Short mmCIF file of C-alpha atoms and ligand atoms in Angstrom, two decimals:
data_model
loop_
_atom_site.label_atom_id
_atom_site.label_comp_id
_atom_site.label_asym_id
_atom_site.label_seq_id
_atom_site.Cartn_x
_atom_site.Cartn_y
_atom_site.Cartn_z
CA MET A 907 -8.37 -3.76 -16.91
CA ASP A 908 -9.82 -7.15 -15.57
CA HIS A 909 -7.06 -9.44 -17.05
CA PRO A 910 -3.93 -7.49 -18.20
CA ARG A 911 -1.72 -9.12 -19.95
CA ALA A 912 2.30 -9.44 -18.99
CA GLY A 913 4.40 -7.64 -21.57
CA VAL A 914 1.60 -5.97 -23.18
CA HIS A 915 -0.37 -4.04 -19.80
CA TYR A 916 2.49 -4.43 -17.51
CA PRO A 917 6.48 -4.45 -17.55
CA ARG A 918 7.47 -8.35 -16.85
CA SER A 919 10.61 -7.25 -15.37
CA VAL A 920 13.25 -4.70 -14.22
CA GLY A 921 14.92 -4.72 -17.42
CA GLU A 922 11.34 -4.60 -19.61
CA LEU A 923 10.30 -1.61 -17.21
CA GLN A 924 13.60 -0.01 -18.59
CA ALA A 925 13.25 -0.53 -21.94
CA TRP A 926 9.30 0.75 -22.00
CA PHE A 927 9.64 3.63 -19.86
CA ARG A 928 12.73 5.55 -20.87
CA VAL A 929 11.76 8.99 -20.69
CA ASP A 930 8.93 10.77 -19.08
CA ALA A 931 6.92 10.96 -21.92
CA ASP A 932 6.39 7.29 -22.20
CA CYS A 933 4.92 7.27 -18.48
CA LEU A 934 2.92 9.98 -19.22
CA ASP A 935 1.01 8.48 -22.38
CA TYR A 936 1.34 4.82 -19.96
CA LEU A 937 -0.64 6.91 -16.97
CA GLU A 938 -2.91 8.64 -19.66
CA TRP A 939 -3.68 4.88 -21.08
CA LEU A 940 -4.90 3.48 -17.47
CA ARG A 941 -6.78 6.35 -16.72
CA TRP A 942 -8.55 6.56 -19.89
CA PRO A 943 -8.07 3.39 -21.74
CA ALA A 944 -11.19 4.11 -24.15
CA GLY A 945 -10.03 8.28 -24.80
CA PHE A 946 -10.40 11.19 -22.54
CA VAL A 947 -13.37 11.56 -20.25
CA CYS A 948 -14.22 14.37 -18.71
CA PRO A 949 -13.42 14.76 -14.63
CA ASP A 950 -15.36 17.36 -14.39
CA CYS A 951 -18.92 17.10 -16.18
CA GLY A 952 -18.07 12.95 -17.16
CA HIS A 953 -18.31 13.65 -21.28
CA PRO A 954 -16.69 11.49 -22.68
CA GLY A 955 -14.20 13.24 -25.56
CA GLY A 956 -12.29 16.47 -26.25
CA TRP A 957 -9.02 17.82 -27.76
CA ARG A 958 -5.20 17.74 -26.48
CA LEU A 959 -3.86 20.72 -26.50
CA GLY A 960 -0.22 22.04 -27.55
CA ASP A 961 0.70 21.91 -24.12
CA GLY A 962 -0.32 18.33 -23.06
CA ARG A 963 -3.84 18.80 -21.49
CA PHE A 964 -7.23 17.88 -22.59
CA GLU A 965 -9.23 20.39 -23.02
CA CYS A 966 -13.49 18.85 -22.87
CA ALA A 967 -15.79 18.90 -25.59
CA GLY A 968 -18.84 18.93 -23.54
CA CYS A 969 -18.22 21.84 -20.83
CA GLY A 970 -14.81 23.36 -21.62
CA HIS A 971 -12.51 22.29 -18.95
CA ARG A 972 -8.93 21.80 -18.89
CA THR A 973 -7.03 19.22 -17.16
CA SER A 974 -3.79 16.95 -17.52
CA VAL A 975 -3.56 13.14 -17.11
CA THR A 976 -2.36 13.75 -13.32
CA ALA A 977 -4.57 16.17 -12.29
CA GLY A 978 -6.57 15.24 -9.58
CA THR A 979 -4.39 11.99 -9.35
CA ILE A 980 -1.18 11.46 -6.33
CA PHE A 981 1.06 12.27 -9.06
CA ASP A 982 -0.90 16.06 -9.22
CA ARG A 983 1.55 18.73 -9.36
CA THR A 984 4.61 16.52 -8.39
CA ARG A 985 8.14 18.14 -8.80
CA THR A 986 9.37 14.48 -9.08
CA PRO A 987 10.09 13.11 -12.73
CA LEU A 988 8.15 10.43 -13.87
CA THR A 989 10.39 7.99 -14.52
CA VAL A 990 11.56 8.53 -10.70
CA TRP A 991 8.12 7.78 -9.83
CA PHE A 992 7.96 4.83 -12.27
CA THR A 993 11.09 3.13 -10.62
CA ALA A 994 9.68 4.33 -7.09
CA SER A 995 6.57 2.45 -8.04
CA TRP A 996 8.31 -0.91 -9.50
CA LEU A 997 10.80 -0.98 -6.06
CA PHE A 998 7.56 -0.33 -3.87
CA ALA A 999 5.58 -2.86 -5.72
CA SER A 1000 7.79 -5.66 -6.92
CA ASP A 1001 10.09 -6.37 -3.37
CA LYS A 1002 7.86 -8.90 -1.57
CA GLY A 1003 8.68 -6.85 1.90
CA GLY A 1004 8.25 -3.55 0.17
CA ILE A 1005 11.13 -1.09 0.44
CA SER A 1006 11.98 1.97 3.10
CA ALA A 1007 11.99 5.49 2.47
CA LEU A 1008 15.93 5.32 3.18
CA SER A 1009 16.33 2.94 0.51
CA VAL A 1010 14.21 4.59 -2.07
CA GLN A 1011 16.37 7.59 -1.80
CA ARG A 1012 19.56 5.90 -2.08
CA ALA A 1013 18.92 3.93 -5.12
CA LEU A 1014 16.79 6.97 -7.31
CA GLU A 1015 19.76 9.24 -6.42
CA ILE A 1016 17.20 11.85 -4.57
CA GLY A 1017 18.27 14.40 -2.55
CA SER A 1018 15.73 14.78 0.15
CA TYR A 1019 14.95 11.94 2.01
CA GLN A 1020 11.48 13.77 2.59
CA THR A 1021 10.88 13.56 -1.16
CA ALA A 1022 11.38 9.48 -1.04
CA TRP A 1023 9.17 9.62 2.69
CA THR A 1024 6.26 11.43 0.68
CA MET A 1025 6.40 8.96 -2.55
CA LEU A 1026 6.30 6.05 -0.60
CA HIS A 1027 3.42 7.48 1.38
CA ARG A 1028 1.61 8.81 -1.50
CA LEU A 1029 1.58 5.25 -2.90
CA ARG A 1030 0.55 4.18 0.26
CA SER A 1031 -2.39 6.05 0.25
CA VAL A 1032 -3.76 4.39 -2.50
CA LEU A 1033 -4.38 0.65 -1.59
CA VAL A 1034 -7.43 0.98 0.01
CA ARG A 1035 -9.92 0.67 -2.88
CA PRO A 1036 -13.27 2.13 -1.36
CA GLY A 1037 -16.33 -0.36 -1.47
CA ARG A 1038 -13.77 -3.29 -1.64
CA GLU A 1039 -15.17 -6.69 -1.03
CA ARG A 1040 -15.45 -7.75 2.92
CA LEU A 1041 -13.85 -11.14 3.85
CA THR A 1042 -16.42 -14.47 3.62
CA GLY A 1043 -16.60 -17.91 4.69
CA THR A 1044 -14.52 -18.42 8.29
CA VAL A 1045 -12.78 -15.72 9.62
CA GLU A 1046 -10.41 -14.72 12.66
CA VAL A 1047 -10.72 -11.70 14.45
CA ASP A 1048 -8.87 -10.60 17.29
CA GLU A 1049 -7.03 -7.64 18.76
CA THR A 1050 -3.65 -6.89 19.08
CA PHE A 1051 -1.10 -3.65 19.54
CA ILE A 1052 1.32 -3.03 16.87
CA GLY A 1053 3.86 -0.32 17.09
CA GLY A 1054 5.59 -1.89 20.05
CA GLU A 1055 7.13 -5.22 21.27
CA GLU A 1056 6.01 -5.42 24.75
CA PRO A 1057 2.50 -7.28 24.89
CA GLY A 1058 -0.87 -5.17 25.12
CA LEU A 1059 -3.21 -5.24 28.02
CA ARG A 1060 -6.69 -6.16 26.96
CA GLY A 1061 -9.17 -3.06 27.27
CA GLY A 1062 -6.02 -0.76 27.85
CA ARG A 1063 -5.17 2.42 26.19
CA ALA A 1064 -2.66 2.68 23.26
CA ARG A 1065 0.56 3.96 25.46
CA GLY A 1066 2.99 5.26 23.89
CA LYS A 1067 4.23 3.82 20.08
CA LYS A 1068 1.49 1.31 20.45
CA VAL A 1069 -2.10 1.39 18.69
CA LEU A 1070 -4.91 -1.11 19.28
CA THR A 1071 -5.25 -2.73 16.46
CA CYS A 1072 -8.42 -4.93 15.24
CA ILE A 1073 -6.86 -8.18 12.83
CA ALA A 1074 -9.65 -10.43 10.46
CA VAL A 1075 -8.43 -13.20 8.50
CA GLU A 1076 -10.16 -15.90 6.36
CA THR A 1077 -8.94 -19.19 7.46
CA ARG A 1078 -9.18 -22.04 4.82
CA GLU A 1079 -10.15 -25.84 5.08
CA PRO A 1080 -7.96 -28.05 5.87
CA LYS A 1081 -5.40 -25.35 6.62
CA GLY A 1082 -4.14 -22.03 5.22
CA LEU A 1083 -4.83 -18.30 5.41
CA GLY A 1084 -6.95 -16.15 2.75
CA ARG A 1085 -7.21 -12.40 2.57
CA CYS A 1086 -6.90 -10.56 5.61
CA ARG A 1087 -7.99 -6.98 6.84
CA MET A 1088 -6.82 -4.54 9.93
CA ALA A 1089 -7.58 -1.69 11.28
CA PRO A 1090 -7.03 0.75 14.47
CA LEU A 1091 -9.63 0.48 17.22
CA PRO A 1092 -10.43 3.46 19.57
CA ASP A 1093 -10.71 0.78 22.38
CA ALA A 1094 -12.04 -2.75 22.51
CA SER A 1095 -15.21 -1.86 23.69
CA ALA A 1096 -18.25 -3.97 21.96
CA LYS A 1097 -18.92 -0.85 19.99
CA SER A 1098 -15.66 -0.43 18.26
CA LEU A 1099 -15.70 -4.38 17.77
CA HIS A 1100 -18.89 -4.85 16.20
CA ALA A 1101 -17.94 -1.76 13.83
CA PHE A 1102 -14.94 -3.25 12.56
CA VAL A 1103 -16.24 -6.66 12.16
CA THR A 1104 -19.19 -5.46 10.40
CA ASP A 1105 -16.71 -3.16 8.11
CA HIS A 1106 -14.64 -6.12 7.38
CA VAL A 1107 -16.69 -9.09 7.31
CA GLU A 1108 -19.69 -10.09 4.98
CA PRO A 1109 -22.56 -11.24 6.89
CA GLY A 1110 -23.15 -15.08 7.03
CA SER A 1111 -19.82 -15.73 7.72
CA THR A 1112 -18.23 -17.78 10.92
CA VAL A 1113 -16.92 -14.84 13.19
CA ILE A 1114 -14.16 -17.03 15.50
CA THR A 1115 -13.14 -14.88 18.23
CA ASP A 1116 -12.07 -15.31 21.95
CA ALA A 1117 -14.12 -14.61 24.99
CA TRP A 1118 -13.63 -11.25 25.25
CA GLN A 1119 -17.02 -9.80 26.43
CA GLY A 1120 -16.95 -7.15 23.49
CA TYR A 1121 -17.83 -9.87 20.61
CA ARG A 1122 -21.13 -10.51 22.20
CA GLY A 1123 -24.27 -9.89 20.02
CA ILE A 1124 -22.34 -10.05 16.77
CA ASP A 1125 -24.46 -13.25 16.36
CA LYS A 1126 -27.24 -10.59 16.31
CA LEU A 1127 -25.29 -8.62 13.14
CA GLY A 1128 -25.76 -11.42 10.93
CA TYR A 1129 -23.01 -13.66 11.59
CA VAL A 1130 -22.20 -17.16 12.79
CA HIS A 1131 -20.33 -16.63 16.27
CA ASP A 1132 -17.94 -19.39 17.54
CA ARG A 1133 -16.42 -18.48 20.71
CA ARG A 1134 -13.31 -19.64 21.99
CA SER A 1135 -12.14 -19.55 25.40
CA GLN A 1136 -9.23 -20.25 26.76
CA ARG A 1137 -10.59 -22.37 29.63
CA ALA A 1138 -12.48 -24.84 27.28
CA ALA A 1139 -9.18 -24.93 25.06
CA ARG A 1140 -7.02 -26.17 28.57
CA ALA A 1141 -9.86 -28.46 29.31
CA HIS A 1142 -9.39 -30.26 25.73
CA GLY A 1143 -6.13 -30.27 25.94
CA GLN A 1144 -5.47 -27.74 23.94
CA ASP A 1145 -2.85 -24.72 24.02
CA PRO A 1146 -5.08 -21.85 25.22
CA GLY A 1147 -1.86 -19.40 23.10
CA GLU A 1148 -3.42 -21.03 19.77
CA LEU A 1149 -6.93 -20.38 19.91
CA LEU A 1150 -6.79 -18.05 17.18
CA PRO A 1151 -3.81 -19.18 14.94
CA ALA A 1152 -3.97 -17.20 11.69
CA VAL A 1153 -4.52 -13.75 13.47
CA HIS A 1154 -1.66 -14.68 15.57
CA ARG A 1155 0.33 -15.72 12.52
CA VAL A 1156 -0.59 -12.04 10.52
CA ALA A 1157 0.45 -9.94 13.63
CA SER A 1158 3.69 -11.69 14.18
CA LEU A 1159 4.43 -10.73 10.32
CA ILE A 1160 3.00 -7.45 10.47
CA LYS A 1161 5.31 -6.66 13.54
CA ARG A 1162 8.15 -8.28 12.05
CA TRP A 1163 7.84 -6.41 8.73
CA LEU A 1164 7.56 -3.39 10.63
CA LEU A 1165 10.68 -3.97 12.37
CA GLY A 1166 12.57 -5.18 9.67
CA THR A 1167 11.76 -3.53 6.68
CA HIS A 1168 11.23 -0.16 8.20
CA GLN A 1169 13.44 -0.53 11.31
CA GLY A 1170 10.78 0.33 13.77
CA SER A 1171 10.81 3.55 12.40
CA THR A 1172 7.07 4.17 12.05
CA ASP A 1173 5.36 6.76 13.92
CA VAL A 1174 2.15 6.20 15.17
CA ALA A 1175 0.18 8.62 12.84
CA HIS A 1176 1.13 6.76 10.21
CA LEU A 1177 0.70 3.19 11.12
CA PRO A 1178 -2.73 3.10 9.67
CA ALA A 1179 -0.95 3.45 6.08
CA TYR A 1180 1.74 1.12 6.65
CA MET A 1181 -1.11 -1.52 7.46
CA ASN A 1182 -2.87 -0.79 4.35
CA GLU A 1183 0.07 -1.68 2.61
CA PHE A 1184 0.72 -4.25 4.67
CA VAL A 1185 -2.66 -5.73 3.85
CA PHE A 1186 -2.47 -5.18 0.13
CA ARG A 1187 1.01 -7.32 -0.13
CA PHE A 1188 -0.09 -9.92 2.04
CA ASN A 1189 -3.56 -10.53 0.13
CA ARG A 1190 -1.36 -10.70 -3.23
CA ARG A 1191 0.95 -12.73 -1.88
CA ARG A 1192 0.47 -15.55 -4.31
CA SER A 1193 0.65 -13.18 -7.61
CA HIS A 1194 3.05 -15.01 -9.74
CA SER A 1195 3.73 -11.35 -11.64
CA ARG A 1196 5.27 -8.47 -9.06
CA GLY A 1197 4.72 -6.33 -12.56
CA MET A 1198 0.79 -7.10 -12.09
CA VAL A 1199 1.26 -5.70 -8.82
CA PHE A 1200 3.02 -2.49 -10.00
CA TYR A 1201 0.13 -2.28 -12.92
CA ARG A 1202 -2.30 -2.53 -9.81
CA VAL A 1203 -0.64 -0.05 -7.66
CA LEU A 1204 -0.20 2.51 -10.90
CA GLU A 1205 -3.72 1.73 -11.71
CA LEU A 1206 -5.09 2.81 -8.24
CA ALA A 1207 -2.75 6.23 -8.76
CA VAL A 1208 -4.32 7.48 -11.37
CA ASP A 1209 -8.20 6.71 -9.74
CA HIS A 1210 -7.05 8.70 -6.71
CA GLY A 1211 -7.07 12.15 -5.63
CA PRO A 1212 -4.02 14.22 -5.11
CA VAL A 1213 -2.64 13.93 -1.49
CA ARG A 1214 0.19 16.49 -0.60
CA TYR A 1215 3.33 16.35 1.78
CA ARG A 1216 1.04 18.46 4.48
CA ASP A 1217 -1.71 16.27 4.20
CA LEU A 1218 0.64 13.20 5.29
CA ILE A 1219 1.89 15.31 7.56
CA VAL A 1220 0.25 14.74 10.99
CA ASN A 1221 3.40 14.83 13.35
CA LYS A 1222 5.70 17.71 11.67
CA GLN A 1223 7.91 15.11 10.55
CA PRO A 1224 8.79 11.47 9.10
CA GLY A 1225 9.55 9.12 11.52
CA LYS A 1226 13.37 8.39 11.64
CA THR A 1227 15.00 11.41 9.46
CA PRO A 1228 18.42 10.66 8.67
CA PRO A 1229 21.00 13.99 8.70
CA ALA A 1230 20.37 16.32 5.54
CA PRO A 1231 22.45 14.86 3.09
CA PRO A 1232 25.77 16.76 1.83
CA SER A 1233 24.33 18.35 -1.52
CA GLY A 1234 20.20 19.83 -0.58
CA ARG A 1235 18.97 19.13 -4.28
CA GLY A 1236 15.15 19.63 -4.11
CA LYS A 1237 14.32 18.10 -7.26
CA PRO A 1238 15.52 14.55 -7.51
CA PRO A 1239 17.43 13.99 -10.47
CA SER A 1240 15.46 12.04 -13.77
CA LEU A 1241 15.90 9.00 -14.87
CA GLU A 1242 16.39 10.40 -18.54
CA ARG A 1243 20.25 9.44 -19.06
CA PRO A 1244 22.39 10.70 -21.93
CA PRO A 1245 24.19 7.64 -23.27
CA ALA A 1246 27.35 6.88 -20.68
CA ASN A 1247 29.64 5.81 -23.51
CA ARG A 1248 31.01 2.96 -21.39
CA PRO A 1249 33.27 4.80 -18.87
CA TRP A 1250 34.99 1.55 -18.12
CA ARG A 1251 36.85 1.84 -21.50
CA THR A 1252 38.04 5.69 -21.03
CA ASP A 1253 39.15 5.14 -17.44
CA GLN A 1254 42.44 6.63 -17.71
CA ARG A 1255 44.10 4.82 -14.80
CA SER A 1256 43.19 1.48 -16.32
CA SER A 1257 43.79 1.57 -20.05
CA GLY A 1258 47.70 2.79 -19.05
ZN1 ZN B 2685 -16.43 18.66 -19.39
#
């Protein structure tokens, strides 16, 4: 939907979230509406129209294929109740700084850290839209090491926990930042840098870089290349460290975010997922409605193939695994709760 409306198509507040999605069936209906706003369309043959079966699945009127709303999405075969998923998605989307797996686990009383960690990684996995637009206008491009605190060496290999990352940021006149993109790079060679620029910046844009030789030749790829050298900056009395202020601002923001929200516990294998989350958030930082961000996340989620825990495991374990909780509940408790009957009124100690 191009222009979803607050209070109609997405909840405006956590109160509205709770009122709308009281039980898993409410969540399932919302996902169905998001996935098939004009009614069921067969994911197998593309035929529009079918029947709802007794078990809630759909049968295609064209090919007879049977499927569920969540089949083929990140919610496929999840054992986590959808009410828990929705609240986790809200926390993930509504906080400007995002949320850590540990915080989600605590807030939603999820028995295992691994479950909370997997939910967040599934949500992260949907944040890159295939075919999304490239950056335009004036764009600063530079590389930096992310995942460690020491300054990296140009052209060197990522050592230990650091990953060589290329960052592109649109700059606005007279000042201010537009959208950004970032991605890990195998090295700082011309081949890698040229590939990054063509993937993330629209031809015709002005690309500002420093004088590193790896950027040479991007003018031949259809860009206006504005090369800034430290020596020239010094000669003009400018601070050579501020050649590319937009990229450096974004680089320091993601580094601070990784150390703050995630306590530096992100491992190298999953850094690209965290970069995607950072970029998604950064590019929506001016969105006035956090509910709208929640809507966009779920919209992408139902449009996306399933991601399972084993697919997320590149290194066997999530970064920093806290000790196992005392009771190893396998399945997170649903947020569908019976009325609590005002326990503060029935506490024997205070009523006496
Ligand atoms: Zn079909």
